[in-house]
Short mmCIF file of C-alpha atoms in Angstrom, two decimals:
data_model
loop_
_atom_site.label_atom_id
_atom_site.label_comp_id
_atom_site.label_asym_id
_atom_site.label_seq_id
_atom_site.Cartn_x
_atom_site.Cartn_y
_atom_site.Cartn_z
CA MET A 262 13.28 -19.70 6.42
CA ASP A 263 15.22 -20.14 3.18
CA HIS A 264 16.94 -16.80 2.66
CA HIS A 265 17.64 -17.54 -1.01
CA LEU A 266 15.07 -16.82 -3.69
CA SER A 267 13.88 -19.76 -5.74
CA ASP A 268 14.27 -19.67 -9.51
CA ASP A 269 10.58 -18.78 -9.85
CA GLN A 270 10.88 -15.98 -7.30
CA SER A 271 13.95 -14.59 -9.05
CA ALA A 272 12.08 -14.64 -12.35
CA ILE A 273 9.13 -12.79 -10.80
CA LYS A 274 11.48 -10.21 -9.28
CA ASN A 275 13.24 -9.70 -12.61
CA LEU A 276 9.91 -9.35 -14.44
CA ALA A 277 8.69 -6.70 -11.99
CA GLU A 278 12.00 -4.81 -12.20
CA LYS A 279 11.89 -4.86 -16.01
CA PHE A 280 8.30 -3.59 -16.03
CA THR A 281 9.23 -0.82 -13.58
CA ALA A 282 12.24 0.29 -15.62
CA GLU A 283 10.26 0.36 -18.87
CA LYS A 284 6.87 1.65 -17.71
CA ILE A 285 7.20 3.48 -14.38
CA THR A 286 10.59 4.98 -13.52
CA GLN A 287 10.89 7.43 -16.40
CA GLN A 288 7.27 8.65 -16.10
CA ALA A 289 6.97 8.88 -12.31
CA SER A 290 8.33 12.41 -11.98
CA ALA A 291 5.74 13.77 -14.44
CA TRP A 292 2.97 11.82 -12.71
CA ASP A 293 4.00 13.44 -9.44
CA GLU A 294 4.42 16.97 -10.75
CA GLN A 295 1.23 16.98 -12.82
CA HIS A 296 -0.86 14.81 -10.47
CA ILE A 297 -1.47 12.25 -13.22
CA PHE A 298 -3.25 9.00 -12.32
CA PRO A 299 -1.52 6.47 -14.64
CA ARG A 300 -4.46 4.17 -15.31
CA GLU A 301 -3.01 2.92 -18.59
CA THR A 302 0.21 1.83 -16.87
CA ILE A 303 -1.79 0.17 -14.10
CA SER A 304 -3.71 -1.78 -16.75
CA GLU A 305 -0.41 -2.92 -18.24
CA ALA A 306 0.58 -4.18 -14.80
CA ALA A 307 -2.60 -6.24 -14.80
CA ASP A 308 -1.49 -7.89 -18.04
CA LEU A 309 1.36 -9.40 -15.99
CA GLY A 310 -1.02 -10.59 -13.29
CA PHE A 311 -0.13 -7.81 -10.87
CA GLY A 312 -3.79 -6.97 -10.24
CA ALA A 313 -4.36 -10.37 -8.62
CA ILE A 314 -1.01 -11.33 -7.15
CA TYR A 315 -2.30 -13.56 -4.36
CA ILE A 316 -5.69 -14.39 -5.85
CA SER A 317 -5.95 -18.13 -6.50
CA GLU A 318 -5.43 -19.49 -9.99
CA ALA A 319 -8.84 -21.18 -9.69
CA ASN A 320 -10.42 -17.72 -9.54
CA GLY A 321 -8.24 -16.25 -12.29
CA GLY A 322 -5.33 -14.82 -10.30
CA ILE A 323 -1.67 -15.79 -10.41
CA GLY A 324 -1.79 -17.50 -7.02
CA LEU A 325 1.46 -16.28 -5.53
CA GLY A 326 2.42 -15.97 -1.85
CA ARG A 327 3.21 -12.89 0.18
CA ILE A 328 6.95 -13.16 -0.45
CA GLU A 329 6.38 -12.92 -4.19
CA ALA A 330 3.90 -10.08 -3.67
CA ALA A 331 6.48 -8.16 -1.64
CA LEU A 332 9.09 -8.71 -4.36
CA ILE A 333 6.74 -7.28 -6.99
CA ILE A 334 5.66 -4.29 -4.90
CA GLU A 335 9.21 -3.50 -3.79
CA ALA A 336 10.34 -3.56 -7.43
CA MET A 337 7.56 -1.18 -8.55
CA ALA A 338 8.17 1.17 -5.61
CA TYR A 339 11.74 1.63 -6.85
CA GLY A 340 10.17 3.64 -9.66
CA CYS A 341 7.16 5.14 -7.87
CA PRO A 342 6.06 4.29 -4.30
CA SER A 343 2.73 6.02 -4.86
CA THR A 344 1.75 3.86 -7.83
CA ALA A 345 3.09 0.68 -6.22
CA ALA A 346 1.04 1.41 -3.09
CA PHE A 347 -2.09 1.99 -5.17
CA ILE A 348 -1.69 -1.39 -6.85
CA SER A 349 -1.07 -3.01 -3.47
CA ILE A 350 -4.30 -1.56 -2.05
CA HIS A 351 -6.25 -2.88 -5.03
CA ASN A 352 -4.74 -6.31 -4.35
CA MET A 353 -5.70 -6.16 -0.69
CA ALA A 354 -9.32 -5.25 -1.44
CA THR A 355 -9.57 -7.93 -4.13
CA TRP A 356 -8.11 -10.52 -1.73
CA ILE A 357 -10.78 -9.67 0.85
CA ILE A 358 -13.49 -10.30 -1.73
CA GLU A 359 -12.00 -13.65 -2.71
CA ASN A 360 -11.07 -14.82 0.78
CA PHE A 361 -14.30 -13.90 2.57
CA GLY A 362 -16.89 -13.37 -0.16
CA SER A 363 -19.52 -15.78 -1.47
CA SER A 364 -19.31 -17.53 -4.83
CA HIS A 365 -21.92 -15.05 -6.07
CA ILE A 366 -19.69 -12.12 -5.11
CA HIS A 367 -16.73 -13.86 -6.75
CA LYS A 368 -18.59 -14.18 -10.04
CA ARG A 369 -19.85 -10.61 -9.96
CA PHE A 370 -16.70 -8.77 -9.05
CA LEU A 371 -13.50 -10.80 -9.39
CA PRO A 372 -13.14 -11.04 -13.20
CA LYS A 373 -13.00 -7.28 -13.77
CA LEU A 374 -10.90 -6.69 -10.64
CA ILE A 375 -8.34 -9.28 -11.70
CA SER A 376 -8.01 -7.66 -15.13
CA MET A 377 -8.03 -4.24 -13.43
CA GLU A 378 -10.76 -3.13 -15.79
CA HIS A 379 -12.29 -2.23 -12.45
CA LEU A 380 -10.17 -0.95 -9.56
CA ALA A 381 -10.91 -1.44 -5.86
CA SER A 382 -10.56 0.74 -2.77
CA TYR A 383 -10.33 -0.34 0.86
CA CYS A 384 -12.59 1.80 3.06
CA LEU A 385 -12.07 1.65 6.81
CA THR A 386 -10.98 5.10 8.02
CA GLU A 387 -13.52 7.80 8.85
CA PRO A 388 -13.19 11.46 9.88
CA ASP A 389 -13.61 10.51 13.56
CA SER A 390 -12.15 6.98 13.56
CA GLY A 391 -8.59 6.57 12.43
CA SER A 392 -6.43 4.46 14.71
CA ASP A 393 -9.55 3.55 16.71
CA ALA A 394 -11.06 1.67 13.78
CA ALA A 395 -13.78 0.01 15.85
CA ALA A 396 -15.27 3.46 16.54
CA LEU A 397 -16.47 3.76 12.93
CA ARG A 398 -19.95 5.27 12.51
CA THR A 399 -20.95 4.67 8.90
CA ARG A 400 -24.30 2.97 9.40
CA ALA A 401 -25.88 0.20 7.31
CA GLU A 402 -29.54 -0.36 8.25
CA ARG A 403 -31.26 -3.47 6.90
CA ASP A 404 -34.32 -2.70 4.75
CA GLY A 405 -35.65 -5.83 3.08
CA ASP A 406 -33.07 -7.15 0.64
CA HIS A 407 -30.92 -4.02 0.87
CA TYR A 408 -28.80 -2.13 3.38
CA VAL A 409 -29.31 1.63 3.55
CA LEU A 410 -25.97 3.36 4.13
CA ASN A 411 -25.26 6.74 5.70
CA GLY A 412 -21.86 8.07 6.68
CA THR A 413 -18.45 9.05 5.36
CA LYS A 414 -15.14 7.31 4.70
CA SER A 415 -12.00 9.43 4.56
CA PHE A 416 -8.48 9.22 3.10
CA ILE A 417 -9.62 6.66 0.53
CA SER A 418 -7.09 5.88 -2.19
CA GLY A 419 -8.79 5.84 -5.58
CA ALA A 420 -11.96 7.52 -4.34
CA GLY A 421 -13.95 8.86 -7.28
CA GLU A 422 -11.77 6.98 -9.77
CA ASN A 423 -12.21 3.36 -8.68
CA GLU A 424 -15.30 1.34 -9.49
CA ILE A 425 -15.42 -0.87 -6.36
CA TYR A 426 -15.30 0.03 -2.63
CA VAL A 427 -14.77 -2.64 0.02
CA CYS A 428 -16.27 -0.89 3.03
CA MET A 429 -16.46 -1.59 6.74
CA VAL A 430 -19.82 -0.41 8.07
CA ARG A 431 -21.75 -0.56 11.31
CA THR A 432 -24.67 -3.02 11.36
CA GLY A 433 -24.82 -3.47 15.16
CA GLU A 434 -24.02 -1.64 18.37
CA ASP A 435 -21.10 -3.75 19.61
CA ARG A 436 -17.76 -2.01 18.93
CA HIS A 437 -16.15 -4.95 17.16
CA ALA A 438 -18.92 -7.47 16.52
CA GLY A 439 -21.16 -4.70 15.17
CA VAL A 440 -18.97 -4.10 12.11
CA SER A 441 -19.71 -5.74 8.75
CA CYS A 442 -18.12 -5.64 5.30
CA LEU A 443 -19.93 -4.63 2.10
CA VAL A 444 -18.88 -4.34 -1.53
CA ILE A 445 -20.22 -1.06 -2.91
CA GLU A 446 -20.21 0.01 -6.53
CA LYS A 447 -19.26 3.52 -7.61
CA ASP A 448 -22.49 4.23 -9.50
CA THR A 449 -24.77 3.31 -6.57
CA PRO A 450 -27.31 6.12 -6.06
CA GLY A 451 -26.44 8.01 -2.88
CA VAL A 452 -22.69 7.46 -3.24
CA THR A 453 -20.73 10.66 -3.81
CA PHE A 454 -17.11 11.72 -3.51
CA GLY A 455 -15.37 14.68 -1.92
CA ALA A 456 -12.79 16.91 -3.53
CA LYS A 457 -9.35 15.43 -4.10
CA GLU A 458 -7.15 15.90 -1.06
CA ARG A 459 -4.15 18.20 -1.47
CA LYS A 460 -1.39 15.90 -0.25
CA MET A 461 2.31 16.21 0.52
CA GLY A 462 3.04 13.14 -1.62
CA TRP A 463 1.37 10.20 -3.37
CA HIS A 464 0.44 12.54 -6.21
CA SER A 465 -0.02 9.76 -8.78
CA GLN A 466 -3.19 8.52 -7.10
CA PRO A 467 -6.35 10.39 -6.09
CA THR A 468 -7.39 10.45 -2.44
CA ALA A 469 -10.80 11.71 -1.30
CA MET A 470 -13.77 11.12 0.97
CA VAL A 471 -16.52 8.65 0.06
CA ASN A 472 -19.98 9.81 1.19
CA PHE A 473 -23.09 7.70 1.64
CA SER A 474 -26.53 9.32 1.78
CA ASP A 475 -29.33 6.74 1.88
CA ALA A 476 -27.29 4.59 -0.49
CA ARG A 477 -29.05 1.26 -1.07
CA VAL A 478 -26.67 -1.70 -1.31
CA PRO A 479 -27.96 -5.25 -1.93
CA VAL A 480 -27.69 -7.63 1.01
CA GLU A 481 -26.01 -10.08 -1.38
CA ASN A 482 -23.02 -7.68 -1.41
CA LEU A 483 -22.27 -8.63 2.20
CA VAL A 484 -18.79 -10.13 2.55
CA GLY A 485 -18.82 -12.93 5.13
CA LYS A 486 -21.53 -12.68 7.78
CA GLU A 487 -22.89 -9.69 9.66
CA GLY A 488 -20.41 -8.89 12.42
CA ASP A 489 -17.38 -10.27 10.55
CA GLY A 490 -16.23 -6.87 9.31
CA PHE A 491 -13.67 -6.01 11.95
CA LYS A 492 -12.07 -9.45 11.70
CA ILE A 493 -11.95 -9.10 7.91
CA ALA A 494 -10.46 -5.61 8.14
CA MET A 495 -7.69 -6.77 10.46
CA ALA A 496 -6.92 -9.82 8.30
CA GLY A 497 -6.56 -7.55 5.31
CA LEU A 498 -4.21 -5.29 7.24
CA ASP A 499 -1.67 -8.05 7.93
CA GLY A 500 -1.02 -8.23 4.20
CA GLY A 501 -1.52 -4.51 3.71
CA ARG A 502 1.19 -3.72 6.23
CA LEU A 503 3.59 -6.05 4.44
CA ASN A 504 2.80 -4.30 1.17
CA ILE A 505 3.53 -0.86 2.60
CA ALA A 506 6.74 -2.20 4.14
CA ALA A 507 7.73 -3.45 0.68
CA CYS A 508 6.91 -0.04 -0.81
CA SER A 509 9.27 1.53 1.71
CA LEU A 510 12.01 -0.97 0.83
CA GLY A 511 11.77 -0.16 -2.86
CA GLY A 512 11.77 3.57 -2.27
CA ALA A 513 14.66 3.35 0.19
CA GLN A 514 16.70 1.25 -2.24
CA ARG A 515 16.19 3.88 -4.95
CA CYS A 516 17.29 6.65 -2.58
CA LEU A 517 20.35 4.68 -1.53
CA ASP A 518 21.32 4.04 -5.16
CA GLU A 519 20.83 7.71 -6.04
CA ALA A 520 22.93 8.79 -3.04
CA ILE A 521 25.78 6.43 -3.92
CA SER A 522 25.78 7.58 -7.53
CA TYR A 523 25.71 11.26 -6.60
CA THR A 524 28.41 11.11 -3.92
CA LYS A 525 30.74 9.31 -6.31
CA GLN A 526 30.38 12.16 -8.83
CA ARG A 527 30.11 15.27 -6.66
CA ARG A 528 33.51 16.78 -5.82
CA GLN A 529 34.32 19.12 -2.94
CA PHE A 530 37.68 20.04 -1.38
CA GLY A 531 39.50 18.32 -4.23
CA LYS A 532 37.88 14.87 -4.00
CA THR A 533 34.53 13.15 -4.34
CA ILE A 534 32.33 13.43 -1.29
CA ALA A 535 32.15 9.61 -1.29
CA ASP A 536 35.84 9.69 -0.24
CA PHE A 537 35.00 11.42 3.04
CA GLN A 538 34.67 9.08 6.02
CA ASN A 539 31.55 10.95 7.16
CA THR A 540 29.81 10.08 3.89
CA GLN A 541 30.90 6.46 4.18
CA PHE A 542 29.48 6.23 7.70
CA VAL A 543 26.13 7.63 6.54
CA ILE A 544 26.02 5.19 3.63
CA ALA A 545 26.93 2.33 5.99
CA ASP A 546 23.98 3.16 8.25
CA MET A 547 21.64 3.40 5.25
CA VAL A 548 22.72 0.01 3.91
CA THR A 549 22.46 -1.64 7.33
CA GLN A 550 18.99 -0.22 8.06
CA LEU A 551 17.71 -1.26 4.65
CA SER A 552 19.13 -4.77 4.89
CA ALA A 553 17.64 -5.32 8.34
CA ALA A 554 14.24 -4.01 7.27
CA ARG A 555 14.24 -6.17 4.15
CA ALA A 556 15.13 -9.31 6.11
CA LEU A 557 12.35 -8.74 8.63
CA THR A 558 9.80 -7.93 5.92
CA TYR A 559 10.43 -11.18 4.07
CA ILE A 560 10.36 -13.21 7.28
CA ALA A 561 6.98 -11.63 8.07
CA ALA A 562 5.79 -12.31 4.51
CA GLN A 563 6.51 -16.00 4.94
CA LYS A 564 4.63 -16.05 8.24
CA VAL A 565 1.57 -14.45 6.63
CA THR A 566 1.73 -16.92 3.74
CA GLU A 567 1.87 -19.84 6.20
CA GLY A 568 -0.78 -18.41 8.53
CA ALA A 569 1.65 -18.52 11.46
CA LEU A 570 0.23 -17.67 14.89
CA ASP A 571 2.60 -14.71 15.20
CA LYS A 572 1.94 -13.30 11.72
CA THR A 573 0.21 -10.16 13.05
CA PRO A 574 3.02 -8.91 15.34
CA PHE A 575 5.60 -9.80 12.69
CA SER A 576 3.66 -7.82 10.07
CA ALA A 577 3.56 -4.91 12.50
CA MET A 578 7.31 -5.20 13.19
CA ALA A 579 8.07 -5.30 9.47
CA LYS A 580 5.95 -2.23 8.77
CA LEU A 581 7.40 -0.33 11.73
CA LEU A 582 11.02 -1.01 10.84
CA ALA A 583 10.69 -0.70 7.07
CA THR A 584 8.66 2.52 7.05
CA GLU A 585 10.71 4.33 9.68
CA SER A 586 13.98 3.15 8.12
CA GLY A 587 12.71 4.03 4.65
CA SER A 588 11.94 7.62 5.59
CA ARG A 589 15.27 7.94 7.40
CA ILE A 590 17.17 6.61 4.39
CA ALA A 591 15.32 8.94 2.02
CA ASN A 592 16.07 11.92 4.25
CA ASP A 593 19.75 10.93 4.50
CA ALA A 594 19.89 10.62 0.71
CA LEU A 595 18.50 14.12 0.36
CA GLN A 596 21.09 15.43 2.83
CA LEU A 597 23.92 13.80 0.89
CA HIS A 598 22.70 15.60 -2.23
CA GLY A 599 22.92 18.94 -0.41
CA GLY A 600 20.89 21.73 -1.98
CA TYR A 601 20.38 19.70 -5.13
CA GLY A 602 18.44 17.11 -3.19
CA TYR A 603 15.82 19.73 -2.42
CA LEU A 604 15.17 20.33 -6.12
CA MET A 605 12.56 18.48 -8.15
CA ASP A 606 15.23 17.90 -10.82
CA TYR A 607 16.47 15.06 -8.60
CA PRO A 608 14.17 12.19 -7.57
CA VAL A 609 15.04 11.99 -3.87
CA GLU A 610 12.76 14.86 -2.79
CA ARG A 611 9.79 13.00 -4.30
CA PHE A 612 10.72 9.86 -2.38
CA VAL A 613 11.03 11.84 0.87
CA ARG A 614 7.45 13.05 0.35
CA ASP A 615 6.04 9.73 -0.84
CA LEU A 616 7.61 7.56 1.88
CA ARG A 617 6.61 9.81 4.78
CA VAL A 618 2.96 8.73 4.75
CA HIS A 619 3.93 5.07 5.12
CA GLN A 620 4.39 5.66 8.86
CA ILE A 621 0.73 6.69 9.07
CA LEU A 622 -1.46 4.56 6.79
CA GLU A 623 -2.37 0.90 7.41
CA GLY A 624 -1.73 1.62 11.09
CA THR A 625 0.54 4.34 12.46
CA SER A 626 3.96 3.60 13.91
CA GLU A 627 2.42 4.14 17.33
CA ILE A 628 -0.28 1.52 16.68
CA MET A 629 2.40 -0.88 15.39
CA ARG A 630 4.25 -0.49 18.70
CA MET A 631 0.99 -1.21 20.57
CA VAL A 632 0.40 -4.39 18.54
CA ILE A 633 3.98 -5.57 19.06
CA GLY A 634 4.07 -4.69 22.75
CA ARG A 635 0.77 -6.38 23.57
CA SER A 636 1.85 -9.51 21.74
CA ALA A 637 5.17 -9.61 23.59
CA LEU A 638 3.49 -9.16 26.98
CA ARG A 639 0.68 -11.65 26.36
#
């Protein structure tokens, strides 16, 4: 792997950092405190192509690889991990439609998803099937040229706000081969949404249940073939895990920068707290953990781009290391701020809350260890 960014990659990174500084960083605290969903800012991100990062140019996207996607998402997470993660989920759902959908589905849905006039959710988790994704129960029964859906999806980012829902549903009895993928539109009769979840973090995006009660979805909205759903869901998660790893990198970098700035200014016992060896040791660990997590994430991103045989365990390793290191770095940054770090006047407490969920979604840390361990022992 070439560990140096190309000129194009550097330009993409600089563009994303400039957008974040101008459009995200200064507003993120208010979005968090007031639970504002920044749809206008998200639309501005689409103007730069960030709604279709790894959608092919032939279909209207900007056709970048997973390294470039991680650079963009990491840059945006420096300002707001919650908003960066939302944009990454939209990209994952849109990629599923392009990569596995028919030309008819492409024509119907991709143009407005690429422009982010429409936003997409990824719907896998249910109240009784989290880590055990193949245990999902949302049922799609064939009735002529429609499927009739009944069931519930939970913890869905963008639920009630987004127009498009890429859903894994049960069309057969087999645990894995009985799962299929459907594109479902918000205004479909029988589709309703639960109340917004009251979350610890990720306040700039709505999260809720999606309910299906005899919702009729055209058979032509099937992505791939019947029985392909579990395979599609897992393929989407390789990239999704990279994206969440990148979100953790961006958030951790912000916390590290805030901690360095604060400890150079804060004085105790006649000198700055940065002058104490204890502080320097903490900072050293933060820098080392972040550098290691970043290196592994970008190695995994290249493997996913190339379709390497070991892309799945590497994506899992990247997510595991980046998310656990990210939360640790954020918590250390808060500790270095002392009591001030616990106040909303300083950004680190928001990052502690936002980064914590990264160890849960797109596969918990425990599931990542299972994926990695099984691959190593195979």
